[in-house]
Short mmCIF file of C-alpha atoms and ligand atoms in Angstrom, two decimals:
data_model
loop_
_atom_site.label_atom_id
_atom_site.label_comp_id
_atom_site.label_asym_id
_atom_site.label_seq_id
_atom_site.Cartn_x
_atom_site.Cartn_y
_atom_site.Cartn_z
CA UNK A 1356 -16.30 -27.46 10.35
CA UNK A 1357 -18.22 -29.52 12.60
CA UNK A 1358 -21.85 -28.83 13.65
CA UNK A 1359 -20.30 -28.07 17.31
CA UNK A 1360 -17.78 -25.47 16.06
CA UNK A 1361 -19.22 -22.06 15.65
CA UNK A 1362 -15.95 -20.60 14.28
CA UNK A 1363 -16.23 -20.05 10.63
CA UNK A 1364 -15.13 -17.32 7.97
CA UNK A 1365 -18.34 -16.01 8.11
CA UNK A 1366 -18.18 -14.61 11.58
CA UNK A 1367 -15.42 -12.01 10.04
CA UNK A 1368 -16.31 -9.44 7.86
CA UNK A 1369 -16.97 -10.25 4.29
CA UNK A 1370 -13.78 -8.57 2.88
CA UNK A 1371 -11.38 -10.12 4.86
CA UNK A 1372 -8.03 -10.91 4.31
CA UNK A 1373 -6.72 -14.59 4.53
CA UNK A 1374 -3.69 -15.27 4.38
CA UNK A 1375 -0.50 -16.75 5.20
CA UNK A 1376 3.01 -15.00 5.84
CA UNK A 1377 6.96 -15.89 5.28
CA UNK A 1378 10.04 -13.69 4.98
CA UNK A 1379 12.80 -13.46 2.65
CA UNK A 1380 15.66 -15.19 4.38
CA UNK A 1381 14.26 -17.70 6.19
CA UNK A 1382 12.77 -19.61 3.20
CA UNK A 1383 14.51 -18.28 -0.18
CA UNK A 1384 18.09 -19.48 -0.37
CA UNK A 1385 20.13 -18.46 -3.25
CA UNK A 1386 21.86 -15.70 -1.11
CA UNK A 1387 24.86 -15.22 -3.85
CA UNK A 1388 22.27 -15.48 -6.77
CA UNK A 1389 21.31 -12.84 -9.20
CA UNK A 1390 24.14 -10.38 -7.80
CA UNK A 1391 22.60 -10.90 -4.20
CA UNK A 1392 24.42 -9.04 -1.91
CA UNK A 1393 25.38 -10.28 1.74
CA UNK A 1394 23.08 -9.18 4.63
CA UNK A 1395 23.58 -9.13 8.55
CA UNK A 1396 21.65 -12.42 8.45
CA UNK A 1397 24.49 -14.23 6.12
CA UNK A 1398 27.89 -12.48 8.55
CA UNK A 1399 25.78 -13.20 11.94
CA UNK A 1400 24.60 -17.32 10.95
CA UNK A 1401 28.17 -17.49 9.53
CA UNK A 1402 29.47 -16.65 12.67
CA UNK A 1403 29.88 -19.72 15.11
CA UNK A 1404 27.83 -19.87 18.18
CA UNK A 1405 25.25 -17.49 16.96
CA UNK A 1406 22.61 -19.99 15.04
CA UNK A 1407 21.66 -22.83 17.06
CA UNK A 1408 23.35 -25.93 15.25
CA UNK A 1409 25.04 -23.28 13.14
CA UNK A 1410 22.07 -23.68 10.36
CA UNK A 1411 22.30 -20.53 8.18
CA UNK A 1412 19.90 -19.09 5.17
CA UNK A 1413 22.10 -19.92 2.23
CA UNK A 1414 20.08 -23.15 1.23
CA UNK A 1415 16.54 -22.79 3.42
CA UNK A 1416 13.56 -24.17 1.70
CA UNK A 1417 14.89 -23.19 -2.08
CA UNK A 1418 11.88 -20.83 -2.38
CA UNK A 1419 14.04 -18.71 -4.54
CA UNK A 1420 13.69 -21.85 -7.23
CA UNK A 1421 10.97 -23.62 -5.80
CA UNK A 1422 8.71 -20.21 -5.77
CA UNK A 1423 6.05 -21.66 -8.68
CA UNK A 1424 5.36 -25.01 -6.47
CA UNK A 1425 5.20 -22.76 -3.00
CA UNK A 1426 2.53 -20.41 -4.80
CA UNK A 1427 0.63 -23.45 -6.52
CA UNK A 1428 0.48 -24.84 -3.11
CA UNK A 1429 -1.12 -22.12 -1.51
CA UNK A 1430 -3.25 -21.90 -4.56
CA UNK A 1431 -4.52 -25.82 -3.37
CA UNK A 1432 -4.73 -24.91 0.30
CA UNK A 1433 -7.32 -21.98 -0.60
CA UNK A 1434 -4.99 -19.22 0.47
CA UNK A 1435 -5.88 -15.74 -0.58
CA UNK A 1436 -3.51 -13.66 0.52
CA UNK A 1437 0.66 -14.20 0.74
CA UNK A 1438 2.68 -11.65 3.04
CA UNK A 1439 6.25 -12.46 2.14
CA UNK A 1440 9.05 -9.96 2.64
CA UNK A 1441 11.62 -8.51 -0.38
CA UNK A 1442 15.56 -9.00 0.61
CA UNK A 1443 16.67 -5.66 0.47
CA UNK A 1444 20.39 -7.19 -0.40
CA UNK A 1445 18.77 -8.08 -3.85
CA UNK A 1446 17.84 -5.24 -4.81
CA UNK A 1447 20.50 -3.32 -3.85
CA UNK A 1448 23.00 -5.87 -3.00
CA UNK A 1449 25.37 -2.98 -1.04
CA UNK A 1450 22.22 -0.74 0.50
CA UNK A 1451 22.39 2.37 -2.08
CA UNK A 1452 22.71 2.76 -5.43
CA UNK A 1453 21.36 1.52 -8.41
CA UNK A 1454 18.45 -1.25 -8.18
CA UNK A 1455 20.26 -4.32 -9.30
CA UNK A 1456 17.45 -5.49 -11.85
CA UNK A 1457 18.11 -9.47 -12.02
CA UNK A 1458 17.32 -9.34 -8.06
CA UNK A 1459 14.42 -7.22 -8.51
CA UNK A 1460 13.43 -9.52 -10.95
CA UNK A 1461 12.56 -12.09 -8.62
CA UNK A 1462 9.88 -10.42 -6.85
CA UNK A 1463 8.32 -9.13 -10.52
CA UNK A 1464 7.94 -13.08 -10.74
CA UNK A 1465 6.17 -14.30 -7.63
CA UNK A 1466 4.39 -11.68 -8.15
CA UNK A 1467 3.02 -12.19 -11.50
CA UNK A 1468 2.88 -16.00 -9.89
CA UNK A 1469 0.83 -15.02 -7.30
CA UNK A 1470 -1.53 -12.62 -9.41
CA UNK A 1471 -1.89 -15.62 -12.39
CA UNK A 1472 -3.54 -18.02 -9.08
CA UNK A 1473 -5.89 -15.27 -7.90
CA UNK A 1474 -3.31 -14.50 -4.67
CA UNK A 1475 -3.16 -10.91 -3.47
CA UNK A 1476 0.02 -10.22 -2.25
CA UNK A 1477 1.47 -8.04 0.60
CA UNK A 1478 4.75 -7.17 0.46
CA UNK A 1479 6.98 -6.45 3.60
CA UNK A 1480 10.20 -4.76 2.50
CA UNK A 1481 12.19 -5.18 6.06
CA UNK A 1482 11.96 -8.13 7.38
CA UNK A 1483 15.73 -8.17 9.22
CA UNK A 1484 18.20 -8.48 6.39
CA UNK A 1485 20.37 -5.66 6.24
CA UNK A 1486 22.47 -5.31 3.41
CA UNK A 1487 25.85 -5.74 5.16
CA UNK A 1488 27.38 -2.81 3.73
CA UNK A 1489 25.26 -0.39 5.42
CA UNK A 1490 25.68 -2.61 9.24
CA UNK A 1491 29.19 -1.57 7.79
CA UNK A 1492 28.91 1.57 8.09
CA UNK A 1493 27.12 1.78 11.21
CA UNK A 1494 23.77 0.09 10.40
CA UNK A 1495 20.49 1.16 12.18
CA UNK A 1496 22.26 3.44 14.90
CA UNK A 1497 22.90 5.65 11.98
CA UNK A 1498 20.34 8.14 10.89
CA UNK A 1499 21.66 7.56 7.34
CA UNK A 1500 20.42 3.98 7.37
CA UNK A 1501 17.08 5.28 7.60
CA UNK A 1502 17.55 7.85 4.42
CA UNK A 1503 19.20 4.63 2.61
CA UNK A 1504 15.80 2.12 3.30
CA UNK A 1505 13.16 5.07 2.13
CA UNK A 1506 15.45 5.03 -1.60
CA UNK A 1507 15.25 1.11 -1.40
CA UNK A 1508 11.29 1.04 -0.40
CA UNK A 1509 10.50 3.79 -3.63
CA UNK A 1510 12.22 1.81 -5.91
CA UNK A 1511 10.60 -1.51 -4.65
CA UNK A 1512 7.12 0.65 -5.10
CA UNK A 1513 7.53 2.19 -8.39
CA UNK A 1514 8.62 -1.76 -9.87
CA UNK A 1515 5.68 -3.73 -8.30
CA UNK A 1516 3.30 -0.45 -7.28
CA UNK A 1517 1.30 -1.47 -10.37
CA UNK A 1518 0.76 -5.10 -8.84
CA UNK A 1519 0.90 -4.70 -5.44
CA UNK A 1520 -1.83 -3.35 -3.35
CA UNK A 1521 -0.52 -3.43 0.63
CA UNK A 1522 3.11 -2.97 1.63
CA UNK A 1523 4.24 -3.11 4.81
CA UNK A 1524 7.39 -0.95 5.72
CA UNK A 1525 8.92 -2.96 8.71
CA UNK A 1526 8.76 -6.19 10.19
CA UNK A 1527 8.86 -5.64 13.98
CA UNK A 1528 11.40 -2.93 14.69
CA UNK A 1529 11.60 -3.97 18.32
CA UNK A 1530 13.30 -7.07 17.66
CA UNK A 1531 15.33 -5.61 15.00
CA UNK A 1532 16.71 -2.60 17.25
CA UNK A 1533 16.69 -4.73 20.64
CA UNK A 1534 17.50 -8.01 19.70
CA UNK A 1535 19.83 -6.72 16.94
CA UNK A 1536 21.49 -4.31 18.92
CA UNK A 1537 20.69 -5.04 22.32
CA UNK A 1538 20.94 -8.17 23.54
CA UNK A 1539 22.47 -9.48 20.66
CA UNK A 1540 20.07 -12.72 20.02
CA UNK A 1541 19.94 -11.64 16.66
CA UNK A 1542 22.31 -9.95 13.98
CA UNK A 1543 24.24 -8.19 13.57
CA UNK A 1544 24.48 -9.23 17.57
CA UNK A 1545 25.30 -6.22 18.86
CA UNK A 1546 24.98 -5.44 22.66
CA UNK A 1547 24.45 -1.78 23.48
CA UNK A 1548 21.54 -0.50 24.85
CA UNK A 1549 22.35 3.10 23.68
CA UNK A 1550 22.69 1.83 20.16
CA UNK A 1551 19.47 0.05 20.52
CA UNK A 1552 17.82 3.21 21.01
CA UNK A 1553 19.20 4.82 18.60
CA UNK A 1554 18.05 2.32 16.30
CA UNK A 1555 14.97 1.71 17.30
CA UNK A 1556 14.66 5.60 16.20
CA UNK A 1557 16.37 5.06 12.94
CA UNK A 1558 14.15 1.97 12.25
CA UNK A 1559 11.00 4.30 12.81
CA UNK A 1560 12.32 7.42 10.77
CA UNK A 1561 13.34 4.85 8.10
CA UNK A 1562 9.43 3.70 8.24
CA UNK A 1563 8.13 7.28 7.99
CA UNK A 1564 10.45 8.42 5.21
CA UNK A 1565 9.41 5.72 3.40
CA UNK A 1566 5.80 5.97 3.50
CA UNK A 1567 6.65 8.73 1.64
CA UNK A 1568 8.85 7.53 -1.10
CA UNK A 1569 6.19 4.46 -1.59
CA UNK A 1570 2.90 6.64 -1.96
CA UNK A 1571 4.83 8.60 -4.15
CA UNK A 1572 5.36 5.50 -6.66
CA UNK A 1573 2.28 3.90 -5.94
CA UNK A 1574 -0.11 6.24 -4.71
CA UNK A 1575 -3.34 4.20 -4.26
CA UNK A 1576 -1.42 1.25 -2.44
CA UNK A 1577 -2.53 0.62 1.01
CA UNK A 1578 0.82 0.85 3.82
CA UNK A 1579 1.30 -0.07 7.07
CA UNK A 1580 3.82 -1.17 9.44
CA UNK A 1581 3.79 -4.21 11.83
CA UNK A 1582 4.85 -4.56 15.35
CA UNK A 1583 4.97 -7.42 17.72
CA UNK A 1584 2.68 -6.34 20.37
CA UNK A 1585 1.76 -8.16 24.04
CA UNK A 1586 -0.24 -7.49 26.44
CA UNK A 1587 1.56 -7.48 29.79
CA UNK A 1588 -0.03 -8.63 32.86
CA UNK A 1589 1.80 -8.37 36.78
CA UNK A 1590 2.30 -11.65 38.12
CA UNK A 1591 0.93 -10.92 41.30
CA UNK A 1592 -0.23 -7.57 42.93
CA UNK A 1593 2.71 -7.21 44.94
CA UNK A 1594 5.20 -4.28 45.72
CA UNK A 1595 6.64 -2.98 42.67
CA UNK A 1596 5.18 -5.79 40.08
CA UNK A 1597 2.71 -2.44 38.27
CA UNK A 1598 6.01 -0.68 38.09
CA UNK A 1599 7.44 -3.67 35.69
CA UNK A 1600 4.26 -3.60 33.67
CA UNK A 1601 3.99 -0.11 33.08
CA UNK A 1602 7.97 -0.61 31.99
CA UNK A 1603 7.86 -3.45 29.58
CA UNK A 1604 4.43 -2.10 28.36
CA UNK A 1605 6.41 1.09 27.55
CA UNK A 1606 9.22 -0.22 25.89
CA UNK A 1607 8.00 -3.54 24.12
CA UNK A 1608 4.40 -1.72 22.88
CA UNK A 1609 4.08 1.85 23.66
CA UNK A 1610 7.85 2.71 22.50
CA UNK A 1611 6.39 2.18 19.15
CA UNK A 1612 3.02 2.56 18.93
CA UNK A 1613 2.86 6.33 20.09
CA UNK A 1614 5.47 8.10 17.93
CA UNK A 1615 4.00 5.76 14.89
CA UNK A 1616 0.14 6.77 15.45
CA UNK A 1617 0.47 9.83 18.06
CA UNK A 1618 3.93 11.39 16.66
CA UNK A 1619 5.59 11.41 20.72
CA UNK A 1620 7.62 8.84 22.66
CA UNK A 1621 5.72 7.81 25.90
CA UNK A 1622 7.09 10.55 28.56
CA UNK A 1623 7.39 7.66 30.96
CA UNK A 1624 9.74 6.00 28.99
CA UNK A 1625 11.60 8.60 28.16
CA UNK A 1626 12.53 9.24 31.75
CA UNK A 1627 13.55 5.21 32.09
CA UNK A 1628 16.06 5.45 29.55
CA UNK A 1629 17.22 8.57 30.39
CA UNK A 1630 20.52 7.02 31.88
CA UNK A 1631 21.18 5.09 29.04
CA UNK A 1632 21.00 7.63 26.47
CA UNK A 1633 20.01 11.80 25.77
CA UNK A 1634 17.95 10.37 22.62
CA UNK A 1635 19.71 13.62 20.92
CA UNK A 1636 19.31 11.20 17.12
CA UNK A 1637 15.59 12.59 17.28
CA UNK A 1638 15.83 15.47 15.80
CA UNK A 1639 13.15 18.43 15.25
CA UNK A 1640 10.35 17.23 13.12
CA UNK A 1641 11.28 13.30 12.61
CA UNK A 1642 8.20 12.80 14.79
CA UNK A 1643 6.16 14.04 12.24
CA UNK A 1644 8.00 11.83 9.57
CA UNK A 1645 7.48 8.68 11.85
CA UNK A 1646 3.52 9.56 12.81
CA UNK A 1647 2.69 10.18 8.65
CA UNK A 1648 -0.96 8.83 8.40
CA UNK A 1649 -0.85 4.69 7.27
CA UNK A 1650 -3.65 2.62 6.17
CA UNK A 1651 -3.53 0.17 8.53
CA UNK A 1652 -1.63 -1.17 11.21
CA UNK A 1653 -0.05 -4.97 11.55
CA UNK A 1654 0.33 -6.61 14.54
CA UNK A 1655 2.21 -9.73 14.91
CA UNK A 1656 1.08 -12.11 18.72
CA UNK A 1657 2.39 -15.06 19.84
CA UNK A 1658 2.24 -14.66 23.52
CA UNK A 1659 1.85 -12.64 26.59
CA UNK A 1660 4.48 -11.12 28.78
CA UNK A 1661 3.73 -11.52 32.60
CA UNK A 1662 6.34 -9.53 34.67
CA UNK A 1663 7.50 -9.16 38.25
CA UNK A 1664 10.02 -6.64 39.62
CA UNK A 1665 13.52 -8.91 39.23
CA UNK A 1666 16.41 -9.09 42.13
CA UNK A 1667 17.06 -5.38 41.98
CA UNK A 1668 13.25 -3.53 42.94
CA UNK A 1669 13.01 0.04 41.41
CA UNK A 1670 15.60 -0.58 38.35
CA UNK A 1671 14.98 -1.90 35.04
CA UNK A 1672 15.26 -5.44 36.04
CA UNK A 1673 12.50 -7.08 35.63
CA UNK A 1674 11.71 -10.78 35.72
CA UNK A 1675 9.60 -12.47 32.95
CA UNK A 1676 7.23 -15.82 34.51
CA UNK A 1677 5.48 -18.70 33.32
CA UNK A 1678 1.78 -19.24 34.48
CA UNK A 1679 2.48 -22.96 33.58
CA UNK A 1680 0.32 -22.99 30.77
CA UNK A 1681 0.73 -25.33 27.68
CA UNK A 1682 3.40 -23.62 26.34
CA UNK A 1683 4.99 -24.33 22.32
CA UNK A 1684 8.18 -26.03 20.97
CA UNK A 1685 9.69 -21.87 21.76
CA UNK A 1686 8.53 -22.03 25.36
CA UNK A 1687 6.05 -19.27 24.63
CA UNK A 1688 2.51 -19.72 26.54
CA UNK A 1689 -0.39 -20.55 24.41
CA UNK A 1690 -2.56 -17.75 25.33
CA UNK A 1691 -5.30 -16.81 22.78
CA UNK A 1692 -7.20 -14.44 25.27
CA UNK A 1693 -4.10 -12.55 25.07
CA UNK A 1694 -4.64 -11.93 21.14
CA UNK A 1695 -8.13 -10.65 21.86
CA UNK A 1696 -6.79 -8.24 24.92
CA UNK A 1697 -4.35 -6.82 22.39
CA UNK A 1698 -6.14 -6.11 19.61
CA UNK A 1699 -8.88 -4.42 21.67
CA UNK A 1700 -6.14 -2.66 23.55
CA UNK A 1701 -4.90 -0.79 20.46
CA UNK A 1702 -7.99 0.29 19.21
CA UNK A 1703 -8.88 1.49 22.48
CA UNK A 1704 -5.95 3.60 23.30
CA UNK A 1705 -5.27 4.41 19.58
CA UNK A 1706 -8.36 5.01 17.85
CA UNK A 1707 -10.05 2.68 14.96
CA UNK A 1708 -7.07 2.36 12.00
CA UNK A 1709 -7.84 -1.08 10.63
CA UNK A 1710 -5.69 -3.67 12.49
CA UNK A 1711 -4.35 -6.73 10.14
CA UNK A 1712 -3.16 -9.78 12.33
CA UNK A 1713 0.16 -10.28 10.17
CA UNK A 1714 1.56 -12.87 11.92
CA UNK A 1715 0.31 -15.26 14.34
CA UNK A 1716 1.36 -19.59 14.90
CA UNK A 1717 3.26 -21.89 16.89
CA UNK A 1718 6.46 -24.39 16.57
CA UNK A 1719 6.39 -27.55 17.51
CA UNK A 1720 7.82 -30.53 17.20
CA UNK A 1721 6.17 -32.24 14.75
CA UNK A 1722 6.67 -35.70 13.21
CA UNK A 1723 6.28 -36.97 9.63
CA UNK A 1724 4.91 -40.29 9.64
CA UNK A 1725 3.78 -41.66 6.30
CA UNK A 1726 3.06 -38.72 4.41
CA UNK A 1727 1.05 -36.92 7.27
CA UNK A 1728 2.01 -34.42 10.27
CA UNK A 1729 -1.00 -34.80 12.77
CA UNK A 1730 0.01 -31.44 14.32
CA UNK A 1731 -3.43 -31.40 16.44
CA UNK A 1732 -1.46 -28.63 18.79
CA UNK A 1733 -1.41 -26.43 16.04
CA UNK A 1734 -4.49 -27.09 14.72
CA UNK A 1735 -6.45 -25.99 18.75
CA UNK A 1736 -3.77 -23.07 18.29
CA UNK A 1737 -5.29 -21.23 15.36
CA UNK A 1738 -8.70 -22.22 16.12
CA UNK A 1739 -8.44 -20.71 19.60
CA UNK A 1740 -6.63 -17.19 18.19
CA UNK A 1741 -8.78 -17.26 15.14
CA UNK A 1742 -11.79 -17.48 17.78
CA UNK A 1743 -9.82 -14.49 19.85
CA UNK A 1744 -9.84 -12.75 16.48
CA UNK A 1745 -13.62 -13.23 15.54
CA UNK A 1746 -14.35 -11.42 19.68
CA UNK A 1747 -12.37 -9.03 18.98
CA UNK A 1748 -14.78 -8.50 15.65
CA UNK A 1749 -17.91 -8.65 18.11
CA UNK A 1750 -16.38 -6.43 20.32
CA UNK A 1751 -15.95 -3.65 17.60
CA UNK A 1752 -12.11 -4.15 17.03
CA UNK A 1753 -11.32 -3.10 12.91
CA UNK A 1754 -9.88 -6.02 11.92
CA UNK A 1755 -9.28 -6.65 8.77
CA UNK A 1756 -7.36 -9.62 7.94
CA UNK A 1757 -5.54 -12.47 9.35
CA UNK A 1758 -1.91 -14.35 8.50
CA UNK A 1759 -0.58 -17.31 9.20
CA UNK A 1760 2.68 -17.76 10.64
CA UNK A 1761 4.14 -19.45 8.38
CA UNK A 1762 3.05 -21.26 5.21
CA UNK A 1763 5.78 -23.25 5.35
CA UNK A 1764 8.60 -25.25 7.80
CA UNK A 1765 11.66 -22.45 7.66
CA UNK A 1766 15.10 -21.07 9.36
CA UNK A 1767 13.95 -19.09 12.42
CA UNK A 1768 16.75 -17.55 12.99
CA UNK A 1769 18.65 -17.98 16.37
CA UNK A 1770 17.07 -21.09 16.52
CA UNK A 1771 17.76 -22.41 13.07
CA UNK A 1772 15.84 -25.22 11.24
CA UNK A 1773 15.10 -26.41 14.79
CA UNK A 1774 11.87 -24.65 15.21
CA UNK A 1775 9.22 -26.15 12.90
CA UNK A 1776 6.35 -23.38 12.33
CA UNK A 1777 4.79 -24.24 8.92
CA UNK A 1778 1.15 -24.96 8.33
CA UNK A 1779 3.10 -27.32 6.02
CA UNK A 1780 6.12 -29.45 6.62
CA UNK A 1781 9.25 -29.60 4.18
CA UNK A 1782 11.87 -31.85 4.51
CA UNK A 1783 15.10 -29.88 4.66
CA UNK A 1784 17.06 -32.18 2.78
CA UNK A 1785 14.95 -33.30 0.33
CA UNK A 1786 12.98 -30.07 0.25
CA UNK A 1787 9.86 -31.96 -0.12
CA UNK A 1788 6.83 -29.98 1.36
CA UNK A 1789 4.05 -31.90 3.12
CA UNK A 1790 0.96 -30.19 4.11
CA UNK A 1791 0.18 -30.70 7.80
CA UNK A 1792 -3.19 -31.47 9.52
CA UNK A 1793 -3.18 -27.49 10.35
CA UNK A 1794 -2.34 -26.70 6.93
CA UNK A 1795 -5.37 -29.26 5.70
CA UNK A 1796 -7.49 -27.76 8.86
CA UNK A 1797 -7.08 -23.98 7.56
CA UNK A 1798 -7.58 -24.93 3.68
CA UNK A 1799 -11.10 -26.42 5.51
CA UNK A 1800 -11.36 -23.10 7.47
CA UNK A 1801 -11.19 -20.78 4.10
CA UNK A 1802 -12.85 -22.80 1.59
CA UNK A 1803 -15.61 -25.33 3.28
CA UNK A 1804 -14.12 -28.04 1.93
CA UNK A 1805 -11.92 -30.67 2.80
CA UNK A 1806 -8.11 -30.43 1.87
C1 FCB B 2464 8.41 -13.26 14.49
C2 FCB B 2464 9.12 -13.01 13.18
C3 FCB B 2464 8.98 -14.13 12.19
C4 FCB B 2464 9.04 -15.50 12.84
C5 FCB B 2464 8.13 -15.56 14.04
C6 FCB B 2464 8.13 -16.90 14.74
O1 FCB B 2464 9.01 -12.50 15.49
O2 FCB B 2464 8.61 -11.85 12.58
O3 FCB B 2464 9.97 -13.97 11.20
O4 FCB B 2464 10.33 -15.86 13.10
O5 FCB B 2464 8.47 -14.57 14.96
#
């Protein structure tokens, strides 16, 4: 740090979490290895005109082989923490059934990896890759899908329960029910706003259940769930534009935050879907399964949503605008005051859990010139949401740890290998990693040292 930059570890408090965060299929490869099953992720990249470039997760960055080097490398960067997500298709490689050990395996490794170079290691168990089996037979629409992911997340538990200390249920069910399901960015590319709903429900119950079945295997571990929140602003003060707000707030944030920490769906939204679907898949007493009592919650920013009422005033659409701000490789606006404005927004409306930033970084397009990435873009980014994360402290927010999106250059789905968001750089034919000047900047951040 330089004398001029007050932002250091030390404003945050002194058990922190630091960390940085991956998934399963957008850096392990290997999908047919170790009795793998297929997941939505494999059908929908297979599937022309779904992945940009069609890129798929079969190869990614190797981190199924490569998983020693990836965890000695954070072990040199000064990393504490690793939030990486289990495949669900590897563990049960059709969705039910017996735990298919050599896949299971895997996970017993990086962990023991991860534990032998001082790493404490979260473990997501959905981060998007439904076993295909189970999309089969009707995938998150179905309230069975739900009973099928609480077996999977117990037996995950009672394997690495005695290693690992946090797990997180879900990876943000928004984008898996409305992306998934609704507008069919991502798989299994579906496009039916009932079904979306539907899931969405599923995808909670499916969290609640198994916050039972993994404190029942590992009963001191710490669980949580992450959602991708935003704060949503009106783009002007116009007819109709707090309208849009209070309906993207609903469904993008409050859709999910109230049944998971008050046990009820916003009323308001209720009454805006109302015409899309009877929401007769909740059933008596799932909102007490969904709202069971977590350890802490994970929230995932990149951006803020600003919102106008779209070509059709006093329906659903709504129109999403740029503040021409710098904006990443993604298009998203760079807007760390946004970070702060959520964080203090949950604890405010939803009391003082412990918030964990799980995810938070930027793509873009970065260029490897003689063994260094000068990504100086990415570098302002996490010092300006780290500094959005130490106000938040000041301003009485819980927060309790902080990941980096991403350790490492990966698929990002939709968008393939085009979207670079490591803190370090691999090759994707070579598979030769690289740490970047933000990767060299955070190991600086965490340890006080130069990379
Ligand atoms: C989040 C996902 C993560 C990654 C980032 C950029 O929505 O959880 O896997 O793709 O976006």
């Amino acid at each position: 740090m330089t004398g001029q930059d007050p932002l250091s570890r030390n404003a945050f408090p002194a058990d922190f979490t630091w960390g940085v965060a991956t998934s399963s299929y957008q850096i392990e490869g290997g999908t047919k290895e170790d009795g793998r099953g297929p997941s939505i992720w494999d059908t929908f990249s297979g599937t022309p005109g779904r992945v940009v470039d069609g890129d798929t997760g079969e190869v990614a960055v190797e981190h199924f082989h490569r998983y020693e080097e990836d965890v000695a490398l954070m072990a040199d960067l000064g990393v504490e923490a690793y939030r990486f997500s289990v495949a669900w298709p590897r563990v049960q490689p059709t969705g039910s059934g017996p735990v298919n050990v050599a896949g299971l395996d895997f996970y017993d490794r990086l962990v023991d990896a991860l534990l032998a170079r001082g790493i404490t290691p979260w473990a997501t168990l959905y981060h998007w890759d439904l076993p295909q089996p189970l999309e089969d037979a009707g995938g998150w629409p179905v309230r069975a899908t739900a009973e099928r992911f609480a077996e999977y997340a117990g037996h995950v538990a009672q394997e690495l329960g005695d290693r690992v200390g946090h797990f997180i249920t879900l990876n943000e069910p928004w984008c898996s029910a409305f992306l998934g399901y609704g507008s069919g960015r991502h798989a299994p590319g579906r496009s039916d706003p009932a079904e979306a709903l539907a899931a969405s429900h599923h995808l909670l119950l499916g969290h609640g259940l198994a916050v039972e079945t993994i404190r029942a295997a590992a009963p001191t571990a710490q669980v949580g769930i992450t959602l991708n929140l935003y704060p949503v602003d009106g783009a002007h003060d116009g007819h109709g534009v707090a309208d849009a707000v209070r309906r993207v707030d609903g469904l993008a944030n409050r859709w999910f935050l109230d049944p998971v920490l008050r046990g009820a769906y916003p009323k308001d939204v209720v009454e805006d879907v109302r015409h899309l679907s009877d929401l007769s898949f909740v059933h008596d007493g799932d909102l007490d399964v969904v709202s069971a009592p977590l350890d802490f919650l994970g929230v995932n920013y990149y951006t803020r949503h600003v919102v106008a009422p779209g070509a059709f005033p006093g329906t659903v659409d709504v129109d999403f605008q740029g503040r021409g701000m710098p904006t990443t490789a993604m298009g998203w606006e760079v807007d760390p005051d946004g970070l702060f404005d959520i964080l203090t927004r949950v604890t405010r409306d939803y009391g003082d859990l412990p918030l964990v930033m799980t995810e938070n970084g930027a793509a873009f397009d970065d260029v490897l010139v003689d063994g260094r990435v000068h990504d100086e873009q990415r570098v302002e980014f996490l010092r300006g949401h780290l500094d959005a994360g130490r106000r938040a402290v000041e301003a009485g927010v819980p927060l309790a740890g902080y990941f980096a999106w991403s350790l490492m250059d990966n698929f990002e789905w939709a968008e393939g290998y085009a979207k670079r968001f490591g803190l370090v750089h691999v090759d994707f034919r070579t598979q030769e990693r690289t740490v970047k000047d933000s990767g060299r900047w955070y190991s600086e951040f965490l340890t006080g040292t130069p990379y």
